[in-house]
Amino acid sequence: MRDLADKWPHDVLPMGALVGEVTKEAAAHLGVKPGLRVVQGGPDAFVGLVGLGCIKQGELGLITGSSHLHIIVSKEPKTAPGIW
């Protein structure tokens, strides 16, 4: 556990930010084209809103599984106290 802090990312990128490109070696292993752009992902529930078609302000998505979330698309980021 002592070396755990060294393993954490030092930079936090927003969802959709360019992280890099797929190397030739990784592309051959994965069966994709080299140079394919790699972007930062996000929490599954929030990314799942796109799959639900909730992409416009005011649209609400209900995500269920090990937890249950009601997530609404808003013009500006909003969080509750103590929630990142």
mmCIF file of N, CA, C and O in Angstrom:
data_model
loop_
_atom_site.group_PDB
_atom_site.id
_atom_site.type_symbol
_atom_site.label_atom_id
_atom_site.label_comp_id
_atom_site.label_asym_id
_atom_site.label_seq_id
_atom_site.Cartn_x
_atom_site.Cartn_y
_atom_site.Cartn_z
ATOM 1 N N MET A 1 0.818 -1.196 0.000
ATOM 2 C CA MET A 1 0.000 0.000 0.000
ATOM 3 C C MET A 1 0.861 1.259 0.000
ATOM 4 O O MET A 1 0.394 2.307 -0.380
ATOM 5 N N ARG A 2 2.095 1.151 0.426
ATOM 6 C CA ARG A 2 2.938 2.334 0.525
ATOM 7 C C ARG A 2 3.186 2.984 -0.827
ATOM 8 O O ARG A 2 3.324 4.195 -0.919
ATOM 9 N N ASP A 3 3.287 2.172 -1.856
ATOM 10 C CA ASP A 3 3.565 2.726 -3.183
ATOM 11 C C ASP A 3 2.296 3.077 -3.959
ATOM 12 O O ASP A 3 2.359 3.455 -5.120
ATOM 13 N N LEU A 4 1.142 2.979 -3.321
ATOM 14 C CA LEU A 4 -0.123 3.259 -3.993
ATOM 15 C C LEU A 4 -0.184 4.687 -4.530
ATOM 16 O O LEU A 4 -0.622 4.918 -5.657
ATOM 17 N N ALA A 5 0.279 5.652 -3.759
ATOM 18 C CA ALA A 5 0.223 7.058 -4.196
ATOM 19 C C ALA A 5 1.010 7.272 -5.481
ATOM 20 O O ALA A 5 0.632 8.095 -6.319
ATOM 21 N N ASP A 6 2.087 6.521 -5.677
ATOM 22 C CA ASP A 6 2.889 6.654 -6.900
ATOM 23 C C ASP A 6 2.157 6.110 -8.121
ATOM 24 O O ASP A 6 2.497 6.455 -9.251
ATOM 25 N N LYS A 7 1.172 5.258 -7.909
ATOM 26 C CA LYS A 7 0.439 4.641 -9.013
ATOM 27 C C LYS A 7 -0.765 5.467 -9.458
ATOM 28 O O LYS A 7 -1.305 5.235 -10.525
ATOM 29 N N TRP A 8 -1.200 6.419 -8.631
ATOM 30 C CA TRP A 8 -2.338 7.259 -8.994
ATOM 31 C C TRP A 8 -1.938 8.203 -10.111
ATOM 32 O O TRP A 8 -0.800 8.673 -10.157
ATOM 33 N N PRO A 9 -2.857 8.526 -11.013
ATOM 34 C CA PRO A 9 -2.535 9.497 -12.062
ATOM 35 C C PRO A 9 -2.194 10.862 -11.457
ATOM 36 O O PRO A 9 -2.767 11.259 -10.445
ATOM 37 N N HIS A 10 -1.267 11.543 -12.079
ATOM 38 C CA HIS A 10 -0.882 12.871 -11.606
ATOM 39 C C HIS A 10 -1.719 13.949 -12.269
ATOM 40 O O HIS A 10 -1.870 15.040 -11.735
ATOM 41 N N ASP A 11 -2.263 13.658 -13.455
ATOM 42 C CA ASP A 11 -3.106 14.598 -14.180
ATOM 43 C C ASP A 11 -4.511 14.033 -14.282
ATOM 44 O O ASP A 11 -4.686 12.845 -14.558
ATOM 45 N N VAL A 12 -5.505 14.870 -14.063
ATOM 46 C CA VAL A 12 -6.896 14.466 -14.210
ATOM 47 C C VAL A 12 -7.436 15.190 -15.445
ATOM 48 O O VAL A 12 -7.384 16.412 -15.521
ATOM 49 N N LEU A 13 -7.915 14.417 -16.396
ATOM 50 C CA LEU A 13 -8.399 14.980 -17.655
ATOM 51 C C LEU A 13 -9.919 14.959 -17.704
ATOM 52 O O LEU A 13 -10.547 14.040 -17.178
ATOM 53 N N PRO A 14 -10.527 15.927 -18.366
ATOM 54 C CA PRO A 14 -11.977 15.906 -18.522
ATOM 55 C C PRO A 14 -12.399 14.824 -19.518
ATOM 56 O O PRO A 14 -11.610 14.398 -20.367
ATOM 57 N N MET A 15 -13.633 14.374 -19.388
ATOM 58 C CA MET A 15 -14.160 13.373 -20.323
ATOM 59 C C MET A 15 -14.016 13.886 -21.750
ATOM 60 O O MET A 15 -14.293 15.047 -22.036
ATOM 61 N N GLY A 16 -13.546 13.017 -22.632
ATOM 62 C CA GLY A 16 -13.398 13.357 -24.044
ATOM 63 C C GLY A 16 -12.073 13.974 -24.409
ATOM 64 O O GLY A 16 -11.783 14.166 -25.587
ATOM 65 N N ALA A 17 -11.226 14.276 -23.415
ATOM 66 C CA ALA A 17 -9.918 14.876 -23.698
ATOM 67 C C ALA A 17 -9.011 13.846 -24.375
ATOM 68 O O ALA A 17 -9.046 12.654 -24.057
ATOM 69 N N LEU A 18 -8.190 14.309 -25.299
ATOM 70 C CA LEU A 18 -7.257 13.424 -25.994
ATOM 71 C C LEU A 18 -6.177 12.965 -25.022
ATOM 72 O O LEU A 18 -5.515 13.771 -24.380
ATOM 73 N N VAL A 19 -6.006 11.632 -24.937
ATOM 74 C CA VAL A 19 -4.995 11.046 -24.066
ATOM 75 C C VAL A 19 -3.747 10.705 -24.873
ATOM 76 O O VAL A 19 -2.636 10.866 -24.413
ATOM 77 N N GLY A 20 -3.940 10.230 -26.101
ATOM 78 C CA GLY A 20 -2.825 9.828 -26.948
ATOM 79 C C GLY A 20 -3.335 9.096 -28.170
ATOM 80 O O GLY A 20 -4.482 9.263 -28.581
ATOM 81 N N GLU A 21 -2.461 8.268 -28.732
ATOM 82 C CA GLU A 21 -2.810 7.478 -29.911
ATOM 83 C C GLU A 21 -2.409 6.032 -29.687
ATOM 84 O O GLU A 21 -1.465 5.747 -28.942
ATOM 85 N N VAL A 22 -3.089 5.105 -30.360
ATOM 86 C CA VAL A 22 -2.776 3.682 -30.276
ATOM 87 C C VAL A 22 -1.447 3.432 -30.981
ATOM 88 O O VAL A 22 -1.248 3.853 -32.123
ATOM 89 N N THR A 23 -0.539 2.766 -30.300
ATOM 90 C CA THR A 23 0.768 2.445 -30.879
ATOM 91 C C THR A 23 0.627 1.325 -31.906
ATOM 92 O O THR A 23 -0.391 0.622 -31.951
ATOM 93 N N LYS A 24 1.660 1.136 -32.710
ATOM 94 C CA LYS A 24 1.646 0.052 -33.711
ATOM 95 C C LYS A 24 1.492 -1.303 -33.028
ATOM 96 O O LYS A 24 0.750 -2.160 -33.505
ATOM 97 N N GLU A 25 2.209 -1.487 -31.927
ATOM 98 C CA GLU A 25 2.152 -2.764 -31.208
ATOM 99 C C GLU A 25 0.755 -3.034 -30.652
ATOM 100 O O GLU A 25 0.224 -4.127 -30.791
ATOM 101 N N ALA A 26 0.158 -2.020 -30.031
ATOM 102 C CA ALA A 26 -1.184 -2.176 -29.463
ATOM 103 C C ALA A 26 -2.207 -2.375 -30.574
ATOM 104 O O ALA A 26 -3.125 -3.182 -30.441
ATOM 105 N N ALA A 27 -2.038 -1.667 -31.673
ATOM 106 C CA ALA A 27 -2.968 -1.794 -32.801
ATOM 107 C C ALA A 27 -2.950 -3.213 -33.362
ATOM 108 O O ALA A 27 -4.003 -3.783 -33.657
ATOM 109 N N ALA A 28 -1.757 -3.791 -33.511
ATOM 110 C CA ALA A 28 -1.648 -5.164 -34.017
ATOM 111 C C ALA A 28 -2.318 -6.148 -33.062
ATOM 112 O O ALA A 28 -3.009 -7.076 -33.485
ATOM 113 N N HIS A 29 -2.145 -5.933 -31.775
ATOM 114 C CA HIS A 29 -2.739 -6.818 -30.770
ATOM 115 C C HIS A 29 -4.258 -6.693 -30.739
ATOM 116 O O HIS A 29 -4.970 -7.688 -30.589
ATOM 117 N N LEU A 30 -4.767 -5.475 -30.893
ATOM 118 C CA LEU A 30 -6.205 -5.220 -30.781
ATOM 119 C C LEU A 30 -6.960 -5.327 -32.096
ATOM 120 O O LEU A 30 -8.187 -5.349 -32.109
ATOM 121 N N GLY A 31 -6.220 -5.326 -33.206
ATOM 122 C CA GLY A 31 -6.882 -5.387 -34.512
ATOM 123 C C GLY A 31 -7.490 -4.063 -34.928
ATOM 124 O O GLY A 31 -8.523 -4.036 -35.597
ATOM 125 N N VAL A 32 -6.874 -2.958 -34.523
ATOM 126 C CA VAL A 32 -7.331 -1.622 -34.917
ATOM 127 C C VAL A 32 -6.200 -0.916 -35.657
ATOM 128 O O VAL A 32 -5.072 -1.408 -35.711
ATOM 129 N N LYS A 33 -6.488 0.248 -36.214
ATOM 130 C CA LYS A 33 -5.477 1.000 -36.957
ATOM 131 C C LYS A 33 -4.529 1.732 -36.012
ATOM 132 O O LYS A 33 -4.970 2.316 -35.029
ATOM 133 N N PRO A 34 -3.234 1.712 -36.325
ATOM 134 C CA PRO A 34 -2.293 2.514 -35.532
ATOM 135 C C PRO A 34 -2.645 3.996 -35.646
ATOM 136 O O PRO A 34 -3.153 4.447 -36.665
ATOM 137 N N GLY A 35 -2.386 4.737 -34.595
ATOM 138 C CA GLY A 35 -2.661 6.167 -34.617
ATOM 139 C C GLY A 35 -4.085 6.524 -34.240
ATOM 140 O O GLY A 35 -4.426 7.707 -34.152
ATOM 141 N N LEU A 36 -4.918 5.523 -33.991
ATOM 142 C CA LEU A 36 -6.295 5.784 -33.568
ATOM 143 C C LEU A 36 -6.265 6.607 -32.294
ATOM 144 O O LEU A 36 -5.497 6.337 -31.384
ATOM 145 N N ARG A 37 -7.072 7.655 -32.250
ATOM 146 C CA ARG A 37 -7.075 8.535 -31.082
ATOM 147 C C ARG A 37 -7.683 7.841 -29.865
ATOM 148 O O ARG A 37 -8.671 7.135 -29.969
ATOM 149 N N VAL A 38 -7.076 8.048 -28.727
ATOM 150 C CA VAL A 38 -7.549 7.513 -27.455
ATOM 151 C C VAL A 38 -7.978 8.708 -26.603
ATOM 152 O O VAL A 38 -7.209 9.651 -26.420
ATOM 153 N N VAL A 39 -9.215 8.677 -26.131
ATOM 154 C CA VAL A 39 -9.726 9.784 -25.326
ATOM 155 C C VAL A 39 -10.112 9.301 -23.937
ATOM 156 O O VAL A 39 -10.376 8.121 -23.728
ATOM 157 N N GLN A 40 -10.143 10.247 -23.015
ATOM 158 C CA GLN A 40 -10.510 9.958 -21.633
ATOM 159 C C GLN A 40 -11.974 9.549 -21.562
ATOM 160 O O GLN A 40 -12.837 10.198 -22.136
ATOM 161 N N GLY A 41 -12.252 8.476 -20.856
ATOM 162 C CA GLY A 41 -13.620 8.028 -20.654
ATOM 163 C C GLY A 41 -14.258 8.729 -19.466
ATOM 164 O O GLY A 41 -13.819 9.797 -19.046
ATOM 165 N N GLY A 42 -15.279 8.124 -18.928
ATOM 166 C CA GLY A 42 -15.967 8.722 -17.801
ATOM 167 C C GLY A 42 -16.733 7.672 -17.024
ATOM 168 O O GLY A 42 -16.735 6.492 -17.376
ATOM 169 N N PRO A 43 -17.414 8.073 -15.964
ATOM 170 C CA PRO A 43 -18.209 7.148 -15.169
ATOM 171 C C PRO A 43 -19.302 6.504 -16.028
ATOM 172 O O PRO A 43 -19.949 7.185 -16.832
ATOM 173 N N ASP A 44 -19.493 5.214 -15.862
ATOM 174 C CA ASP A 44 -20.409 4.476 -16.734
ATOM 175 C C ASP A 44 -21.817 5.049 -16.784
ATOM 176 O O ASP A 44 -22.421 5.126 -17.849
ATOM 177 N N ALA A 45 -22.336 5.490 -15.658
ATOM 178 C CA ALA A 45 -23.710 6.012 -15.659
ATOM 179 C C ALA A 45 -23.826 7.278 -16.497
ATOM 180 O O ALA A 45 -24.786 7.457 -17.246
ATOM 181 N N PHE A 46 -22.844 8.153 -16.389
ATOM 182 C CA PHE A 46 -22.904 9.414 -17.130
ATOM 183 C C PHE A 46 -22.669 9.195 -18.622
ATOM 184 O O PHE A 46 -23.332 9.798 -19.462
ATOM 185 N N VAL A 47 -21.743 8.317 -18.961
ATOM 186 C CA VAL A 47 -21.512 8.001 -20.367
ATOM 187 C C VAL A 47 -22.732 7.258 -20.929
ATOM 188 O O VAL A 47 -23.099 7.434 -22.086
ATOM 189 N N GLY A 48 -23.389 6.456 -20.092
ATOM 190 C CA GLY A 48 -24.585 5.733 -20.510
ATOM 191 C C GLY A 48 -25.733 6.637 -20.911
ATOM 192 O O GLY A 48 -26.610 6.229 -21.676
ATOM 193 N N LEU A 49 -25.749 7.863 -20.417
ATOM 194 C CA LEU A 49 -26.801 8.808 -20.815
ATOM 195 C C LEU A 49 -26.805 9.013 -22.326
ATOM 196 O O LEU A 49 -27.861 9.166 -22.934
ATOM 197 N N VAL A 50 -25.625 9.029 -22.928
ATOM 198 C CA VAL A 50 -25.537 9.206 -24.383
ATOM 199 C C VAL A 50 -26.236 8.033 -25.075
ATOM 200 O O VAL A 50 -27.004 8.227 -26.016
ATOM 201 N N GLY A 51 -25.992 6.821 -24.587
ATOM 202 C CA GLY A 51 -26.639 5.641 -25.157
ATOM 203 C C GLY A 51 -28.148 5.662 -24.996
ATOM 204 O O GLY A 51 -28.874 5.108 -25.821
ATOM 205 N N LEU A 52 -28.619 6.304 -23.951
ATOM 206 C CA LEU A 52 -30.061 6.445 -23.736
ATOM 207 C C LEU A 52 -30.673 7.550 -24.588
ATOM 208 O O LEU A 52 -31.882 7.690 -24.660
ATOM 209 N N GLY A 53 -29.799 8.356 -25.202
ATOM 210 C CA GLY A 53 -30.294 9.477 -25.994
ATOM 211 C C GLY A 53 -30.535 10.729 -25.177
ATOM 212 O O GLY A 53 -31.139 11.679 -25.659
ATOM 213 N N CYS A 54 -30.085 10.750 -23.937
ATOM 214 C CA CYS A 54 -30.245 11.929 -23.076
ATOM 215 C C CYS A 54 -29.064 12.860 -23.308
ATOM 216 O O CYS A 54 -28.023 12.740 -22.655
ATOM 217 N N ILE A 55 -29.221 13.767 -24.251
ATOM 218 C CA ILE A 55 -28.106 14.649 -24.603
ATOM 219 C C ILE A 55 -28.496 16.123 -24.602
ATOM 220 O O ILE A 55 -27.647 16.985 -24.794
ATOM 221 N N LYS A 56 -29.774 16.411 -24.376
ATOM 222 C CA LYS A 56 -30.230 17.800 -24.393
ATOM 223 C C LYS A 56 -30.599 18.252 -22.987
ATOM 224 O O LYS A 56 -31.062 17.458 -22.167
ATOM 225 N N GLN A 57 -30.403 19.538 -22.743
ATOM 226 C CA GLN A 57 -30.716 20.120 -21.442
ATOM 227 C C GLN A 57 -32.141 19.780 -21.029
ATOM 228 O O GLN A 57 -33.075 19.880 -21.825
ATOM 229 N N GLY A 58 -32.285 19.335 -19.780
ATOM 230 C CA GLY A 58 -33.596 19.007 -19.235
ATOM 231 C C GLY A 58 -33.998 17.555 -19.390
ATOM 232 O O GLY A 58 -34.974 17.126 -18.783
ATOM 233 N N GLU A 59 -33.260 16.769 -20.176
ATOM 234 C CA GLU A 59 -33.600 15.352 -20.335
ATOM 235 C C GLU A 59 -33.086 14.564 -19.134
ATOM 236 O O GLU A 59 -32.010 14.821 -18.611
ATOM 237 N N LEU A 60 -33.871 13.576 -18.710
ATOM 238 C CA LEU A 60 -33.575 12.795 -17.520
ATOM 239 C C LEU A 60 -33.344 11.343 -17.900
ATOM 240 O O LEU A 60 -34.086 10.778 -18.700
ATOM 241 N N GLY A 61 -32.306 10.751 -17.329
ATOM 242 C CA GLY A 61 -32.041 9.332 -17.522
ATOM 243 C C GLY A 61 -32.125 8.603 -16.197
ATOM 244 O O GLY A 61 -31.713 9.131 -15.160
ATOM 245 N N LEU A 62 -32.670 7.401 -16.209
ATOM 246 C CA LEU A 62 -32.726 6.546 -15.022
ATOM 247 C C LEU A 62 -31.789 5.376 -15.275
ATOM 248 O O LEU A 62 -31.985 4.611 -16.218
ATOM 249 N N ILE A 63 -30.754 5.278 -14.477
ATOM 250 C CA ILE A 63 -29.765 4.212 -14.596
ATOM 251 C C ILE A 63 -29.953 3.293 -13.401
ATOM 252 O O ILE A 63 -29.938 3.753 -12.252
ATOM 253 N N THR A 64 -30.143 1.999 -13.647
ATOM 254 C CA THR A 64 -30.301 1.055 -12.547
ATOM 255 C C THR A 64 -29.276 -0.058 -12.663
ATOM 256 O O THR A 64 -28.791 -0.377 -13.730
ATOM 257 N N GLY A 65 -28.941 -0.635 -11.552
ATOM 258 C CA GLY A 65 -27.961 -1.711 -11.477
ATOM 259 C C GLY A 65 -27.658 -1.933 -10.015
ATOM 260 O O GLY A 65 -28.567 -2.078 -9.202
ATOM 261 N N SER A 66 -26.362 -1.899 -9.669
ATOM 262 C CA SER A 66 -26.010 -2.041 -8.253
ATOM 263 C C SER A 66 -26.394 -0.787 -7.465
ATOM 264 O O SER A 66 -26.457 -0.800 -6.249
ATOM 265 N N SER A 67 -26.646 0.297 -8.190
ATOM 266 C CA SER A 67 -27.186 1.521 -7.588
ATOM 267 C C SER A 67 -28.246 2.063 -8.538
ATOM 268 O O SER A 67 -28.372 1.595 -9.664
ATOM 269 N N HIS A 68 -29.004 3.032 -8.093
ATOM 270 C CA HIS A 68 -30.053 3.620 -8.924
ATOM 271 C C HIS A 68 -29.838 5.126 -8.984
ATOM 272 O O HIS A 68 -29.764 5.789 -7.950
ATOM 273 N N LEU A 69 -29.718 5.648 -10.188
ATOM 274 C CA LEU A 69 -29.429 7.062 -10.368
ATOM 275 C C LEU A 69 -30.470 7.721 -11.259
ATOM 276 O O LEU A 69 -30.885 7.152 -12.265
ATOM 277 N N HIS A 70 -30.867 8.911 -10.872
ATOM 278 C CA HIS A 70 -31.651 9.786 -11.729
ATOM 279 C C HIS A 70 -30.695 10.905 -12.131
ATOM 280 O O HIS A 70 -30.254 11.669 -11.272
ATOM 281 N N ILE A 71 -30.347 10.983 -13.401
ATOM 282 C CA ILE A 71 -29.366 11.971 -13.856
ATOM 283 C C ILE A 71 -30.028 12.855 -14.899
ATOM 284 O O ILE A 71 -30.608 12.368 -15.870
ATOM 285 N N ILE A 72 -29.927 14.153 -14.696
ATOM 286 C CA ILE A 72 -30.529 15.097 -15.633
ATOM 287 C C ILE A 72 -29.418 15.902 -16.310
ATOM 288 O O ILE A 72 -28.402 16.207 -15.699
ATOM 289 N N VAL A 73 -29.606 16.183 -17.576
ATOM 290 C CA VAL A 73 -28.656 16.997 -18.323
ATOM 291 C C VAL A 73 -28.938 18.455 -18.003
ATOM 292 O O VAL A 73 -30.065 18.921 -18.142
ATOM 293 N N SER A 74 -27.910 19.168 -17.539
ATOM 294 C CA SER A 74 -28.086 20.576 -17.185
ATOM 295 C C SER A 74 -27.080 21.432 -17.954
ATOM 296 O O SER A 74 -26.083 20.931 -18.462
ATOM 297 N N LYS A 75 -27.385 22.709 -18.013
ATOM 298 C CA LYS A 75 -26.516 23.642 -18.733
ATOM 299 C C LYS A 75 -25.180 23.810 -18.016
ATOM 300 O O LYS A 75 -24.145 23.944 -18.642
ATOM 301 N N GLU A 76 -25.191 23.803 -16.683
ATOM 302 C CA GLU A 76 -23.986 23.991 -15.896
ATOM 303 C C GLU A 76 -23.811 22.824 -14.927
ATOM 304 O O GLU A 76 -24.791 22.238 -14.467
ATOM 305 N N PRO A 77 -22.557 22.484 -14.606
ATOM 306 C CA PRO A 77 -22.331 21.406 -13.649
ATOM 307 C C PRO A 77 -22.932 21.731 -12.283
ATOM 308 O O PRO A 77 -22.865 22.867 -11.842
ATOM 309 N N LYS A 78 -23.537 20.745 -11.644
ATOM 310 C CA LYS A 78 -24.113 20.931 -10.325
ATOM 311 C C LYS A 78 -23.801 19.686 -9.503
ATOM 312 O O LYS A 78 -23.939 18.574 -9.978
ATOM 313 N N THR A 79 -23.392 19.893 -8.268
ATOM 314 C CA THR A 79 -23.159 18.773 -7.360
ATOM 315 C C THR A 79 -23.712 19.137 -5.989
ATOM 316 O O THR A 79 -23.874 20.302 -5.661
ATOM 317 N N ALA A 80 -23.960 18.119 -5.206
ATOM 318 C CA ALA A 80 -24.401 18.333 -3.832
ATOM 319 C C ALA A 80 -23.171 18.480 -2.942
ATOM 320 O O ALA A 80 -22.092 18.000 -3.301
ATOM 321 N N PRO A 81 -23.308 19.144 -1.822
ATOM 322 C CA PRO A 81 -22.158 19.279 -0.910
ATOM 323 C C PRO A 81 -21.567 17.916 -0.568
ATOM 324 O O PRO A 81 -22.292 16.968 -0.273
ATOM 325 N N GLY A 82 -20.240 17.810 -0.651
ATOM 326 C CA GLY A 82 -19.556 16.562 -0.327
ATOM 327 C C GLY A 82 -19.474 15.582 -1.476
ATOM 328 O O GLY A 82 -18.868 14.527 -1.356
ATOM 329 N N ILE A 83 -20.083 15.892 -2.603
ATOM 330 C CA ILE A 83 -20.022 15.032 -3.781
ATOM 331 C C ILE A 83 -19.106 15.680 -4.797
ATOM 332 O O ILE A 83 -19.230 16.850 -5.090
ATOM 333 N N TRP A 84 -18.173 14.919 -5.329
ATOM 334 C CA TRP A 84 -17.224 15.512 -6.270
ATOM 335 C C TRP A 84 -17.908 15.782 -7.564
ATOM 336 O O TRP A 84 -17.566 16.544 -8.350
#
